CSV table of C-alpha atoms and ligand atoms in Angstrom, one decimal:
chain,number,residue,atom,x,y,z
A,156,MET,CA,98.5,217.0,151.1
A,157,PRO,CA,98.2,219.4,148.1
A,158,GLU,CA,95.8,218.4,145.3
A,159,ALA,CA,98.6,218.1,142.7
A,160,THR,CA,100.5,215.7,144.9
A,161,LYS,CA,97.5,213.5,145.5
A,162,GLY,CA,96.8,213.4,141.7
A,163,ARG,CA,100.4,212.5,141.0
A,164,GLN,CA,100.3,209.6,143.5
A,165,TYR,CA,97.1,208.4,141.8
A,166,ARG,CA,99.0,208.5,138.5
A,167,ARG,CA,101.9,206.5,139.9
A,168,GLU,CA,99.5,203.9,141.3
A,169,ALA,CA,97.6,203.7,138.0
A,170,ALA,CA,100.9,203.2,136.1
A,171,GLY,CA,101.5,199.7,137.4
A,172,PRO,CA,102.9,196.8,135.4
A,173,ALA,CA,101.9,195.6,131.9
A,174,THR,CA,98.2,196.1,132.3
A,175,ALA,CA,98.7,199.9,132.6
A,176,THR,CA,99.2,200.5,128.9
A,177,LEU,CA,96.5,202.9,127.5
A,178,LEU,CA,97.7,203.7,124.0
A,179,GLU,CA,100.1,201.7,121.9
A,180,ALA,CA,101.4,202.2,118.4
A,181,ARG,CA,103.4,199.5,116.6
A,182,GLY,CA,105.1,200.1,113.2
A,183,VAL,CA,102.7,203.0,112.3
A,184,ALA,CA,103.5,204.7,109.0
A,185,LYS,CA,101.6,207.3,107.0
A,186,SER,CA,102.3,208.9,103.6
A,187,PHE,CA,100.4,211.5,101.6
A,188,PRO,CA,100.0,210.8,97.9
A,189,HIS,CA,99.6,213.8,95.6
A,190,SER,CA,97.6,214.2,92.4
A,191,ASN,CA,100.9,214.7,90.5
A,192,GLY,CA,102.1,211.3,91.4
A,193,THR,CA,104.6,212.3,94.1
A,194,VAL,CA,104.3,211.1,97.7
A,195,THR,CA,105.1,212.9,101.0
A,196,PRO,CA,106.2,210.3,103.6
A,197,ALA,CA,105.2,211.8,106.9
A,198,ILE,CA,105.7,209.2,109.6
A,199,GLY,CA,108.0,206.2,108.8
A,200,ASP,CA,107.8,203.6,111.5
A,201,ILE,CA,106.5,204.7,114.9
A,202,ASN,CA,106.6,202.5,118.0
A,203,LEU,CA,105.4,204.0,121.2
A,204,SER,CA,103.2,203.5,124.2
A,205,LEU,CA,101.6,205.6,126.8
A,206,ASP,CA,100.5,204.3,130.3
A,207,LYS,CA,97.4,205.3,132.1
A,208,GLY,CA,98.0,208.6,134.0
A,209,GLU,CA,101.4,209.2,132.3
A,210,PHE,CA,102.4,212.5,130.9
A,211,VAL,CA,104.5,212.0,127.7
A,212,ALA,CA,105.8,214.8,125.4
A,213,ILE,CA,106.7,214.2,121.8
A,214,VAL,CA,109.3,216.5,120.3
A,215,GLY,CA,110.7,216.6,116.8
A,216,PRO,CA,111.9,219.0,114.1
A,217,SER,CA,109.5,221.2,112.3
A,218,GLY,CA,107.5,219.2,109.7
A,219,CYS,CA,108.6,215.8,110.9
A,220,GLY,CA,105.1,214.5,111.1
A,221,LYS,CA,104.0,215.3,114.7
A,222,THR,CA,100.5,216.4,113.8
A,223,THR,CA,100.1,213.5,111.4
A,224,LEU,CA,101.1,211.1,114.2
A,225,LEU,CA,98.7,212.7,116.7
A,226,ARG,CA,95.9,212.4,114.2
A,227,CYS,CA,96.7,208.7,113.7
A,228,LEU,CA,97.0,208.1,117.4
A,229,CYS,CA,93.5,209.5,118.2
A,230,GLY,CA,91.8,207.8,115.3
A,231,LEU,CA,91.2,210.9,113.1
A,232,LEU,CA,93.5,209.5,110.4
A,233,LYS,CA,94.0,205.9,109.3
A,234,PRO,CA,97.7,204.9,109.1
A,235,ASP,CA,98.9,203.1,105.9
A,236,SER,CA,100.4,200.3,108.0
A,237,GLY,CA,101.0,199.3,111.6
A,238,THR,CA,98.7,198.8,114.5
A,239,LEU,CA,97.1,201.2,117.0
A,240,SER,CA,95.4,200.1,120.2
A,241,TYR,CA,93.6,202.1,122.9
A,242,ASP,CA,92.8,200.4,126.2
A,243,GLY,CA,93.4,197.0,124.6
A,244,GLN,CA,91.1,197.6,121.6
A,245,PRO,CA,92.1,198.5,118.0
A,246,VAL,CA,91.6,202.2,117.2
A,247,ASN,CA,88.8,202.8,114.7
A,248,GLY,CA,87.8,206.4,115.0
A,249,VAL,CA,88.2,208.6,118.1
A,250,PRO,CA,87.5,206.7,121.3
A,251,ASP,CA,84.8,208.2,123.6
A,252,ASP,CA,87.2,209.1,126.4
A,253,VAL,CA,89.9,210.7,124.3
A,254,ALA,CA,90.0,214.5,124.0
A,255,VAL,CA,92.2,216.6,121.7
A,256,VAL,CA,93.3,220.2,121.9
A,257,PHE,CA,94.6,221.6,118.6
A,258,GLN,CA,97.1,224.4,118.1
A,259,GLU,CA,94.6,226.5,116.2
A,260,TYR,CA,92.3,227.3,119.2
A,261,ASN,CA,90.9,230.4,117.5
A,262,ARG,CA,89.5,228.1,114.8
A,263,SER,CA,88.1,225.5,117.2
A,264,LEU,CA,85.9,227.8,119.2
A,265,PHE,CA,82.5,229.0,118.0
A,266,PRO,CA,82.5,232.9,118.0
A,267,TRP,CA,78.7,233.0,118.3
A,268,LEU,CA,78.5,230.9,121.5
A,269,SER,CA,79.4,232.1,124.9
A,270,VAL,CA,82.4,230.6,126.7
A,271,ARG,CA,80.1,228.4,128.8
A,272,ARG,CA,78.1,227.2,125.7
A,273,ASN,CA,81.3,226.5,123.8
A,274,VAL,CA,82.3,224.1,126.6
A,275,GLU,CA,78.8,222.6,126.9
A,276,PHE,CA,78.6,222.0,123.1
A,277,GLY,CA,80.8,218.9,123.1
A,278,LEU,CA,78.8,217.2,126.0
A,279,HIS,CA,76.3,215.0,124.2
A,280,GLY,CA,74.0,212.7,126.0
A,281,LEU,CA,73.9,214.6,129.2
A,282,SER,CA,71.1,216.6,130.7
A,283,LYS,CA,71.2,220.4,130.5
A,284,ALA,CA,71.9,220.6,134.2
A,285,GLU,CA,74.8,218.1,133.9
A,286,ARG,CA,76.2,219.9,130.9
A,287,ARG,CA,76.1,223.2,132.7
A,288,ALA,CA,77.7,221.8,135.9
A,289,ARG,CA,80.5,220.1,133.9
A,290,ALA,CA,81.2,223.2,131.9
A,291,GLU,CA,81.4,225.4,135.0
A,292,GLU,CA,83.6,222.9,136.8
A,293,ALA,CA,86.0,222.7,133.8
A,294,LEU,CA,86.1,226.4,133.4
A,295,THR,CA,86.8,226.9,137.0
A,296,ARG,CA,89.8,224.5,136.7
A,297,VAL,CA,91.2,226.7,134.0
A,298,HIS,CA,90.5,229.9,136.0
A,299,LEU,CA,87.8,231.2,133.7
A,300,ALA,CA,84.8,231.1,136.1
A,301,ASP,CA,84.4,234.8,135.9
A,302,VAL,CA,84.0,235.0,132.1
A,303,LEU,CA,81.3,232.3,131.5
A,304,GLU,CA,79.0,234.6,129.5
A,305,HIS,CA,81.8,236.3,127.5
A,306,TYR,CA,82.3,235.4,123.8
A,307,PRO,CA,85.6,234.0,122.6
A,308,TRP,CA,86.5,237.1,120.6
A,309,GLN,CA,86.3,239.1,123.9
A,310,LEU,CA,89.2,237.0,125.3
A,311,SER,CA,93.0,237.0,124.9
A,312,GLY,CA,94.7,234.2,123.0
A,313,GLY,CA,95.8,232.5,126.2
A,314,MET,CA,92.2,232.7,127.6
A,315,GLN,CA,90.8,231.2,124.4
A,316,GLN,CA,93.3,228.4,124.7
A,317,ARG,CA,92.1,227.8,128.2
A,318,VAL,CA,88.5,227.5,126.9
A,319,ALA,CA,89.7,224.9,124.5
A,320,ILE,CA,91.4,223.0,127.4
A,321,ALA,CA,88.2,223.3,129.4
A,322,ARG,CA,86.2,221.9,126.6
A,323,ALA,CA,88.5,218.9,126.4
A,324,ILE,CA,88.5,218.1,130.1
A,325,ALA,CA,84.7,218.7,130.5
A,326,THR,CA,84.3,215.4,128.6
A,327,HIS,CA,86.1,213.6,131.5
A,328,PRO,CA,88.6,212.0,129.2
A,329,ALA,CA,91.1,209.3,130.2
A,330,LEU,CA,93.5,210.6,127.6
A,331,LEU,CA,94.2,214.2,126.6
A,332,LEU,CA,96.1,214.8,123.4
A,333,MET,CA,97.5,218.3,122.8
A,334,ASP,CA,99.2,219.5,119.6
A,335,GLU,CA,101.5,222.5,120.2
A,336,PRO,CA,98.8,224.0,122.4
A,337,PHE,CA,100.8,226.9,123.6
A,338,ALA,CA,102.7,227.8,120.5
A,339,SER,CA,100.8,231.0,119.7
A,340,VAL,CA,100.9,232.7,123.1
A,341,ASP,CA,103.5,234.9,124.7
A,342,ALA,CA,106.2,233.5,126.9
A,343,GLN,CA,104.7,234.5,130.3
A,344,THR,CA,101.2,233.2,129.3
A,345,ARG,CA,102.9,230.0,128.1
A,346,ILE,CA,104.5,229.3,131.4
A,347,ARG,CA,101.2,229.9,133.2
A,348,LEU,CA,99.4,227.5,130.8
A,349,GLU,CA,102.1,224.9,131.2
A,350,THR,CA,101.9,225.0,135.0
A,351,MET,CA,98.1,224.9,134.8
A,352,THR,CA,98.1,221.9,132.5
A,353,ALA,CA,100.5,220.0,134.8
A,354,SER,CA,98.2,220.5,137.7
A,355,ILE,CA,95.0,219.6,135.9
A,356,SER,CA,96.6,216.5,134.4
A,357,ALA,CA,97.9,215.4,137.8
A,358,GLU,CA,94.6,216.3,139.7
A,359,LEU,CA,92.5,214.4,137.2
A,360,GLY,CA,94.9,211.5,136.8
A,361,LEU,CA,94.8,212.1,133.0
A,362,ALA,CA,97.1,210.4,130.6
A,363,THR,CA,98.5,213.3,128.6
A,364,LEU,CA,100.3,213.3,125.3
A,365,LEU,CA,101.7,216.7,124.4
A,366,ILE,CA,103.2,217.5,121.0
A,367,THR,CA,105.6,220.3,121.2
A,368,HIS,CA,108.7,221.7,119.4
A,369,ASP,CA,109.7,223.4,122.7
A,370,ILE,CA,112.3,221.2,124.5
A,371,ASP,CA,112.1,223.2,127.8
A,372,GLU,CA,108.3,222.7,127.8
A,373,ALA,CA,108.7,219.0,127.1
A,374,VAL,CA,111.2,218.4,129.9
A,375,PHE,CA,109.4,220.7,132.4
A,376,LEU,CA,106.0,218.8,131.9
A,377,ALA,CA,106.7,215.3,131.0
A,378,ASP,CA,107.4,212.0,132.8
A,379,ARG,CA,108.9,210.8,129.5
A,380,VAL,CA,110.0,212.6,126.3
A,381,ILE,CA,109.9,210.8,123.0
A,382,VAL,CA,112.2,212.4,120.4
A,383,LEU,CA,111.3,212.0,116.7
A,384,SER,CA,113.7,212.1,113.7
A,385,PRO,CA,113.1,214.3,110.6
A,386,ARG,CA,110.4,212.9,108.4
A,387,PRO,CA,109.5,210.2,107.7
A,388,SER,CA,109.7,210.2,111.4
A,389,ARG,CA,110.7,207.4,113.7
A,390,VAL,CA,111.4,207.4,117.4
A,391,LEU,CA,115.1,208.4,118.0
A,392,ALA,CA,115.0,208.1,121.8
A,393,GLU,CA,112.7,207.9,124.8
A,394,ILE,CA,114.0,209.8,127.8
A,395,VAL,CA,112.6,209.3,131.3
A,396,ILE,CA,112.6,212.7,133.1
A,397,ASP,CA,113.6,211.8,136.6
A,398,ILE,CA,112.4,215.0,138.4
A,399,PRO,CA,109.8,214.7,141.1
A,400,HIS,CA,106.3,216.2,140.9
A,401,PRO,CA,104.8,218.7,141.5
A,402,ARG,CA,107.4,220.8,139.7
A,403,SER,CA,107.9,224.5,140.0
A,404,GLU,CA,109.0,226.1,136.8
A,405,LEU,CA,111.7,228.3,138.3
A,406,GLU,CA,113.2,225.6,140.5
A,407,VAL,CA,113.1,222.9,137.9
A,408,LYS,CA,114.7,225.0,135.1
A,409,ALA,CA,117.6,225.8,137.5
A,410,LEU,CA,118.4,222.1,138.1
A,411,PRO,CA,121.6,220.8,136.5
A,412,ARG,CA,119.6,217.7,135.6
A,413,PHE,CA,117.1,219.9,133.6
A,414,GLN,CA,120.0,221.4,131.6
A,415,GLU,CA,121.3,217.9,130.9
A,416,TYR,CA,118.0,216.6,129.6
A,417,ARG,CA,117.5,219.6,127.4
A,418,ARG,CA,121.0,219.4,126.0
A,419,LEU,CA,120.6,215.7,125.3
A,420,ILE,CA,117.3,216.2,123.4
A,421,HIS,CA,118.6,219.3,121.6
A,422,ASP,CA,121.7,217.3,120.4
A,423,LEU,CA,119.5,214.4,119.3
A,424,ILE,CA,117.4,216.7,117.2
A,425,VAL,CA,120.2,218.8,115.8
A,426,ALA,CA,122.4,215.8,114.9
A,427,LYS,CA,119.6,214.4,112.8
A,428,GLU,CA,118.5,217.6,111.1
A,429,PRO,CA,119.1,217.4,107.4
A,430,GLU,CA,120.8,220.4,105.7
A,431,SER,CA,117.5,221.2,104.0
A,432,ALA,CA,114.4,220.0,105.9
A,433,ASP,CA,112.7,219.1,102.7
A,434,ALA,CA,115.6,217.6,100.9
A,435,ALA,CA,114.0,214.2,100.5
A,436,THR,CA,110.9,215.4,98.7
A,437,PRO,CA,110.4,216.9,95.3
A,438,ALA,CA,109.4,220.6,95.5
A,439,SER,CA,106.1,219.8,93.8
A,440,ALA,CA,105.1,217.4,96.7
A,441,GLU,CA,105.1,220.4,99.0
A,442,THR,CA,101.9,221.8,97.7
A,443,GLU,CA,99.3,220.5,100.1
A,444,PRO,CA,96.1,220.0,98.2
A,445,GLU,CA,94.4,217.8,100.8
A,446,ARG,CA,95.7,219.5,103.8
A,447,SER,CA,93.1,220.2,106.5
A,448,ALA,CA,93.3,221.6,110.0
B,739,ATP,N1,96.6,216.2,104.6
B,739,ATP,C1,97.8,216.2,104.1
B,739,ATP,N2,98.0,216.1,102.8
B,739,ATP,C2,99.2,216.2,102.2
B,739,ATP,N3,100.3,216.3,102.9
B,739,ATP,C3,100.2,216.4,104.3
B,739,ATP,C4,99.0,216.4,104.9
B,739,ATP,N4,99.2,216.5,106.3
B,739,ATP,C5,100.5,216.6,106.4
B,739,ATP,N5,101.2,216.6,105.2
B,739,ATP,C6,102.6,216.6,105.0
B,739,ATP,O1,103.2,215.7,105.9
B,739,ATP,C7,104.4,216.2,106.4
B,739,ATP,C8,104.3,216.2,108.0
B,739,ATP,O2,103.3,217.2,108.3
B,739,ATP,P1,102.9,217.4,109.8
B,739,ATP,O3,101.9,218.6,109.8
B,739,ATP,O4,102.4,216.1,110.4
B,739,ATP,O5,104.3,217.8,110.5
B,739,ATP,P2,104.5,218.5,111.9
B,739,ATP,O6,105.7,217.9,112.5
B,739,ATP,O7,103.3,218.6,112.7
B,739,ATP,O8,104.9,220.0,111.4
B,739,ATP,P3,105.0,221.3,112.3
B,739,ATP,O9,106.3,221.2,113.0
B,739,ATP,O10,105.0,222.4,111.2
B,739,ATP,O11,103.8,221.4,113.2
B,739,ATP,C9,104.6,217.6,105.9
B,739,ATP,O12,105.5,217.5,104.8
B,739,ATP,C10,103.2,218.0,105.4
B,739,ATP,O13,103.2,218.8,104.3
B,740,MG,MG1,102.2,220.1,113.5
Protein backbone atom coordinates (compact mmCIF):
# COMPACT_ATOMS: atom_id res chain seq x y z
CA MET A 1 0.00 0.00 0.00
CA PRO A 2 1.49 3.42 -0.91
CA GLU A 3 2.50 5.64 2.00
CA ALA A 4 -0.02 8.33 1.08
CA THR A 5 -2.89 5.84 1.15
CA LYS A 6 -1.83 4.53 4.54
CA GLY A 7 -1.74 8.07 5.91
CA ARG A 8 -5.11 8.89 4.49
CA GLN A 9 -6.61 5.80 6.12
CA TYR A 10 -5.08 6.87 9.42
CA ARG A 11 -6.77 10.23 8.95
CA ARG A 12 -10.12 8.65 8.33
CA GLU A 13 -9.77 6.52 11.47
CA ALA A 14 -8.72 9.55 13.47
CA ALA A 15 -11.71 11.51 12.20
CA GLY A 16 -14.28 9.48 14.13
CA PRO A 17 -17.34 10.86 15.94
CA ALA A 18 -17.62 13.91 18.21
CA THR A 19 -14.34 13.39 20.11
CA ALA A 20 -12.32 13.93 16.89
CA THR A 21 -12.67 17.73 16.96
CA LEU A 22 -9.25 19.37 17.21
CA LEU A 23 -9.92 23.05 16.65
CA GLU A 24 -13.18 24.89 17.17
CA ALA A 25 -14.18 28.54 16.74
CA ARG A 26 -17.55 29.79 17.94
CA GLY A 27 -18.77 33.34 17.25
CA VAL A 28 -15.23 34.64 16.76
CA ALA A 29 -14.98 38.34 15.79
CA LYS A 30 -12.08 40.76 15.49
CA SER A 31 -11.89 44.45 14.59
CA PHE A 32 -8.92 46.80 14.39
CA PRO A 33 -9.39 50.24 15.94
CA HIS A 34 -7.31 53.09 14.54
CA SER A 35 -5.89 56.13 16.25
CA ASN A 36 -8.20 58.42 14.23
CA GLY A 37 -11.27 56.81 15.80
CA THR A 38 -12.28 54.61 12.85
CA VAL A 39 -12.49 50.85 13.11
CA THR A 40 -11.78 48.14 10.54
CA PRO A 41 -14.02 45.13 11.21
CA ALA A 42 -12.00 42.17 9.90
CA ILE A 43 -13.86 39.04 10.93
CA GLY A 44 -17.52 39.23 11.87
CA ASP A 45 -18.84 36.00 13.30
CA ILE A 46 -16.86 32.89 12.51
CA ASN A 47 -18.05 29.41 13.41
CA LEU A 48 -15.92 26.53 12.23
CA SER A 49 -14.27 23.34 13.38
CA LEU A 50 -11.49 21.08 12.21
CA ASP A 51 -11.20 17.38 13.00
CA LYS A 52 -7.99 15.54 13.81
CA GLY A 53 -6.28 14.56 10.58
CA GLU A 54 -8.65 16.57 8.39
CA PHE A 55 -7.49 18.84 5.54
CA VAL A 56 -9.61 21.99 5.38
CA ALA A 57 -9.15 24.93 3.02
CA ILE A 58 -10.49 28.40 3.73
CA VAL A 59 -11.18 30.60 0.71
CA GLY A 60 -12.52 34.11 0.57
CA PRO A 61 -12.16 37.37 -1.31
CA SER A 62 -9.06 39.49 -0.97
CA GLY A 63 -8.92 41.38 2.31
CA CYS A 64 -11.85 39.50 3.88
CA GLY A 65 -9.91 38.72 7.05
CA LYS A 66 -8.33 35.33 6.27
CA THR A 67 -4.96 36.14 7.83
CA THR A 68 -6.67 37.72 10.84
CA LEU A 69 -8.71 34.54 11.26
CA LEU A 70 -5.61 32.34 11.02
CA ARG A 71 -3.82 34.46 13.62
CA CYS A 72 -6.81 34.15 15.95
CA LEU A 73 -7.12 30.39 15.40
CA CYS A 74 -3.50 29.72 16.33
CA GLY A 75 -3.50 32.00 19.36
CA LEU A 76 -1.30 34.77 17.93
CA LEU A 77 -4.15 37.27 18.10
CA LYS A 78 -6.89 37.53 20.73
CA PRO A 79 -10.40 37.83 19.26
CA ASP A 80 -12.71 40.57 20.56
CA SER A 81 -15.45 38.03 21.17
CA GLY A 82 -16.27 34.37 20.74
CA THR A 83 -14.52 31.24 21.92
CA LEU A 84 -11.64 29.21 20.52
CA SER A 85 -10.70 25.75 21.68
CA TYR A 86 -7.88 23.44 20.69
CA ASP A 87 -7.97 19.78 21.69
CA GLY A 88 -10.72 20.59 24.18
CA GLN A 89 -8.80 23.44 25.87
CA PRO A 90 -9.34 27.21 25.49
CA VAL A 91 -6.74 28.80 23.19
CA ASN A 92 -4.40 31.15 25.08
CA GLY A 93 -1.27 31.55 23.00
CA VAL A 94 0.01 29.14 20.35
CA PRO A 95 -0.40 25.51 21.48
CA ASP A 96 2.83 23.44 21.50
CA ASP A 97 1.82 21.09 18.72
CA VAL A 98 0.57 23.75 16.29
CA ALA A 99 2.85 24.92 13.48
CA VAL A 100 2.26 27.83 11.12
CA VAL A 101 3.64 28.53 7.64
CA PHE A 102 3.23 32.14 6.56
CA GLN A 103 3.08 33.51 3.05
CA GLU A 104 6.20 35.61 3.46
CA TYR A 105 8.66 32.71 3.59
CA ASN A 106 11.57 34.97 2.64
CA ARG A 107 10.99 36.98 5.80
CA SER A 108 10.61 33.92 8.02
CA LEU A 109 13.99 32.30 7.24
CA PHE A 110 17.26 33.48 8.77
CA PRO A 111 19.68 34.32 5.93
CA TRP A 112 22.74 33.77 8.13
CA LEU A 113 21.77 30.18 9.04
CA SER A 114 22.12 27.17 6.76
CA VAL A 115 18.98 25.36 5.62
CA ARG A 116 19.56 22.66 8.24
CA ARG A 117 20.15 25.18 11.04
CA ASN A 118 17.04 27.13 10.02
CA VAL A 119 15.00 23.99 10.61
CA GLU A 120 16.83 23.06 13.83
CA PHE A 121 16.29 26.56 15.20
CA GLY A 122 12.66 26.00 16.21
CA LEU A 123 13.32 22.70 18.01
CA HIS A 124 13.74 23.73 21.60
CA GLY A 125 14.24 21.26 24.42
CA LEU A 126 15.77 18.52 22.27
CA SER A 127 19.34 17.26 22.23
CA LYS A 128 21.62 18.41 19.43
CA ALA A 129 21.49 14.94 17.86
CA GLU A 130 17.68 14.85 18.00
CA ARG A 131 17.43 18.31 16.48
CA ARG A 132 19.73 17.28 13.67
CA ALA A 133 17.84 14.04 13.02
CA ARG A 134 14.46 15.80 12.97
CA ALA A 135 15.72 18.54 10.67
CA GLU A 136 17.20 16.05 8.25
CA GLU A 137 14.04 13.94 8.27
CA ALA A 138 11.83 16.97 7.62
CA LEU A 139 14.11 18.28 4.88
CA THR A 140 14.11 14.86 3.24
CA ARG A 141 10.31 14.90 3.21
CA VAL A 142 10.36 18.20 1.29
CA HIS A 143 13.07 16.84 -1.06
CA LEU A 144 15.82 19.16 0.16
CA ALA A 145 18.22 16.60 1.62
CA ASP A 146 20.89 17.64 -0.88
CA VAL A 147 21.02 21.31 0.14
CA LEU A 148 21.30 21.01 3.93
CA GLU A 149 24.35 23.26 4.14
CA HIS A 150 23.14 25.86 1.62
CA TYR A 151 21.88 29.26 2.77
CA PRO A 152 18.30 30.41 2.05
CA TRP A 153 19.50 33.10 -0.37
CA GLN A 154 21.08 30.39 -2.51
CA LEU A 155 17.68 28.75 -3.05
CA SER A 156 14.74 29.47 -5.37
CA GLY A 157 11.48 30.82 -3.92
CA GLY A 158 9.85 27.39 -4.06
CA MET A 159 12.81 25.80 -2.27
CA GLN A 160 12.71 28.46 0.43
CA GLN A 161 9.04 27.76 0.95
CA ARG A 162 9.89 24.06 1.31
CA VAL A 163 12.40 24.98 4.03
CA ALA A 164 9.59 26.83 5.82
CA ILE A 165 7.38 23.75 5.52
CA ALA A 166 10.21 21.53 6.80
CA ARG A 167 10.66 23.82 9.78
CA ALA A 168 6.96 23.48 10.57
CA ILE A 169 6.76 19.69 10.27
CA ALA A 170 10.04 19.12 12.15
CA THR A 171 8.23 20.19 15.32
CA HIS A 172 5.94 17.14 14.85
CA PRO A 173 2.73 19.18 14.98
CA ALA A 174 -0.79 17.78 15.18
CA LEU A 175 -2.07 20.84 13.33
CA LEU A 176 -0.44 22.68 10.44
CA LEU A 177 -1.80 26.12 9.56
CA MET A 178 -0.75 27.62 6.24
CA ASP A 179 -1.50 31.15 5.04
CA GLU A 180 -1.39 31.39 1.24
CA PRO A 181 1.86 29.42 1.30
CA PHE A 182 2.20 29.09 -2.47
CA ALA A 183 1.02 32.51 -3.59
CA SER A 184 4.44 33.81 -4.60
CA VAL A 185 5.74 30.90 -6.66
CA ASP A 186 5.25 30.11 -10.34
CA ALA A 187 2.42 27.84 -11.51
CA GLN A 188 4.53 24.70 -12.05
CA THR A 189 6.26 25.02 -8.69
CA ARG A 190 2.91 25.65 -7.09
CA ILE A 191 1.47 22.37 -8.35
CA ARG A 192 4.54 20.47 -7.11
CA LEU A 193 4.28 22.13 -3.69
CA GLU A 194 0.56 21.38 -3.48
CA THR A 195 1.09 17.71 -4.29
CA MET A 196 3.98 17.49 -1.82
CA THR A 197 1.86 19.11 0.90
CA ALA A 198 -0.98 16.65 0.29
CA SER A 199 1.41 13.68 0.67
CA ILE A 200 3.10 15.03 3.79
CA SER A 201 -0.18 15.87 5.44
CA ALA A 202 -1.56 12.40 4.68
CA GLU A 203 1.61 10.49 5.62
CA LEU A 204 1.93 12.28 8.95
CA GLY A 205 -1.82 12.24 9.68
CA LEU A 206 -1.68 16.02 10.15
CA ALA A 207 -4.74 18.18 10.54
CA THR A 208 -4.12 20.93 8.00
CA LEU A 209 -5.82 24.29 7.62
CA LEU A 210 -4.87 26.00 4.38
CA ILE A 211 -5.81 29.59 3.66
CA THR A 212 -5.86 30.36 -0.01
CA HIS A 213 -7.55 32.58 -2.54
CA ASP A 214 -7.00 29.91 -5.21
CA ILE A 215 -10.22 27.92 -5.63
CA ASP A 216 -8.55 25.15 -7.68
CA GLU A 217 -5.93 24.68 -4.97
CA ALA A 218 -8.62 24.48 -2.29
CA VAL A 219 -10.68 21.88 -4.14
CA PHE A 220 -7.64 19.84 -5.19
CA LEU A 221 -6.24 19.59 -1.66
CA ALA A 222 -9.06 19.75 0.83
CA ASP A 223 -11.50 17.30 2.37
CA ARG A 224 -13.69 20.32 3.06
CA VAL A 225 -13.68 23.92 1.79
CA ILE A 226 -14.94 26.76 3.98
CA VAL A 227 -16.02 29.81 1.97
CA LEU A 228 -15.88 33.23 3.65
CA SER A 229 -17.87 36.35 2.80
CA PRO A 230 -16.27 39.77 2.26
CA ARG A 231 -15.25 41.40 5.53
CA PRO A 232 -16.29 41.44 8.22
CA SER A 233 -16.19 37.81 7.20
CA ARG A 234 -18.49 35.04 8.19
CA VAL A 235 -18.81 31.49 6.86
CA LEU A 236 -20.93 31.45 3.71
CA ALA A 237 -20.70 27.72 3.04
CA GLU A 238 -18.84 24.55 3.91
CA ILE A 239 -18.40 22.19 1.01
CA VAL A 240 -17.30 18.59 1.47
CA ILE A 241 -15.04 17.60 -1.42
CA ASP A 242 -16.06 14.08 -2.23
CA ILE A 243 -13.05 13.02 -4.30
CA PRO A 244 -11.00 10.06 -3.06
CA HIS A 245 -7.36 10.33 -1.96
CA PRO A 246 -4.61 10.16 -3.02
CA ARG A 247 -5.45 12.67 -5.75
CA SER A 248 -3.49 13.20 -8.90
CA GLU A 249 -3.58 16.80 -10.05
CA LEU A 250 -4.17 16.07 -13.74
CA GLU A 251 -6.84 13.44 -13.13
CA VAL A 252 -8.70 15.36 -10.44
CA LYS A 253 -8.84 18.62 -12.38
CA ALA A 254 -10.34 16.78 -15.36
CA LEU A 255 -13.25 15.41 -13.30
CA PRO A 256 -16.67 16.98 -13.96
CA ARG A 257 -17.15 16.97 -10.17
CA PHE A 258 -14.02 19.11 -9.73
CA GLN A 259 -15.44 21.65 -12.19
CA GLU A 260 -18.76 21.65 -10.31
CA TYR A 261 -17.07 22.35 -6.98
CA ARG A 262 -14.96 25.16 -8.34
CA ARG A 263 -17.97 26.73 -10.08
CA LEU A 264 -20.02 26.54 -6.90
CA ILE A 265 -17.30 28.19 -4.81
CA HIS A 266 -16.56 30.79 -7.46
CA ASP A 267 -20.25 31.74 -7.68
CA LEU A 268 -20.52 31.98 -3.88
CA ILE A 269 -17.56 34.36 -3.72
CA VAL A 270 -18.51 36.46 -6.75
CA ALA A 271 -22.16 36.77 -5.72
CA LYS A 272 -21.08 38.26 -2.40
CA GLU A 273 -18.33 40.52 -3.73
CA PRO A 274 -19.24 44.18 -3.08
CA GLU A 275 -18.79 46.60 -5.99
CA SER A 276 -15.93 48.15 -4.09
CA ALA A 277 -14.14 45.77 -1.73
CA ASP A 278 -13.59 48.58 0.76
CA ALA A 279 -16.98 50.25 0.44
CA ALA A 280 -17.89 49.72 4.10
CA THR A 281 -14.82 51.39 5.55
CA PRO A 282 -13.83 55.06 5.49
CA ALA A 283 -10.71 55.56 3.40
CA SER A 284 -8.82 56.77 6.44
CA ALA A 285 -9.28 53.38 8.12
CA GLU A 286 -7.23 51.74 5.42
CA THR A 287 -3.97 53.14 6.73
CA GLU A 288 -2.62 50.26 8.71
CA PRO A 289 -0.53 51.72 11.50
CA GLU A 290 -0.44 48.58 13.65
CA ARG A 291 -0.12 46.10 10.85
CA SER A 292 2.55 43.47 11.35
CA ALA A 293 3.57 40.36 9.38
N1 LIG B 1 -2.80 44.64 12.58
C1 LIG B 1 -3.75 45.27 11.90
N2 LIG B 1 -4.06 46.55 12.17
C2 LIG B 1 -5.04 47.21 11.51
N3 LIG B 1 -5.77 46.65 10.53
C3 LIG B 1 -5.52 45.38 10.19
C4 LIG B 1 -4.49 44.62 10.85
N4 LIG B 1 -4.47 43.37 10.31
C5 LIG B 1 -5.42 43.36 9.36
N5 LIG B 1 -6.05 44.55 9.28
C6 LIG B 1 -7.16 44.90 8.40
O1 LIG B 1 -8.14 43.88 8.52
C7 LIG B 1 -8.70 43.56 7.25
C8 LIG B 1 -8.50 42.08 6.97
O2 LIG B 1 -7.09 41.86 6.77
P1 LIG B 1 -6.47 40.42 6.53
O3 LIG B 1 -5.03 40.60 6.27
O4 LIG B 1 -6.87 39.54 7.65
O5 LIG B 1 -7.26 39.97 5.21
P2 LIG B 1 -6.88 38.81 4.19
O6 LIG B 1 -8.16 38.18 3.78
O7 LIG B 1 -5.83 37.95 4.76
O8 LIG B 1 -6.28 39.67 2.99
P3 LIG B 1 -5.44 39.13 1.73
O9 LIG B 1 -6.46 38.52 0.82
O10 LIG B 1 -4.86 40.39 1.15
O11 LIG B 1 -4.41 38.18 2.25
C9 LIG B 1 -8.01 44.46 6.22
O12 LIG B 1 -8.84 45.58 5.97
C10 LIG B 1 -6.73 44.88 6.93
O13 LIG B 1 -6.32 46.15 6.50
MG1 LIG C 1 -3.93 37.38 4.09
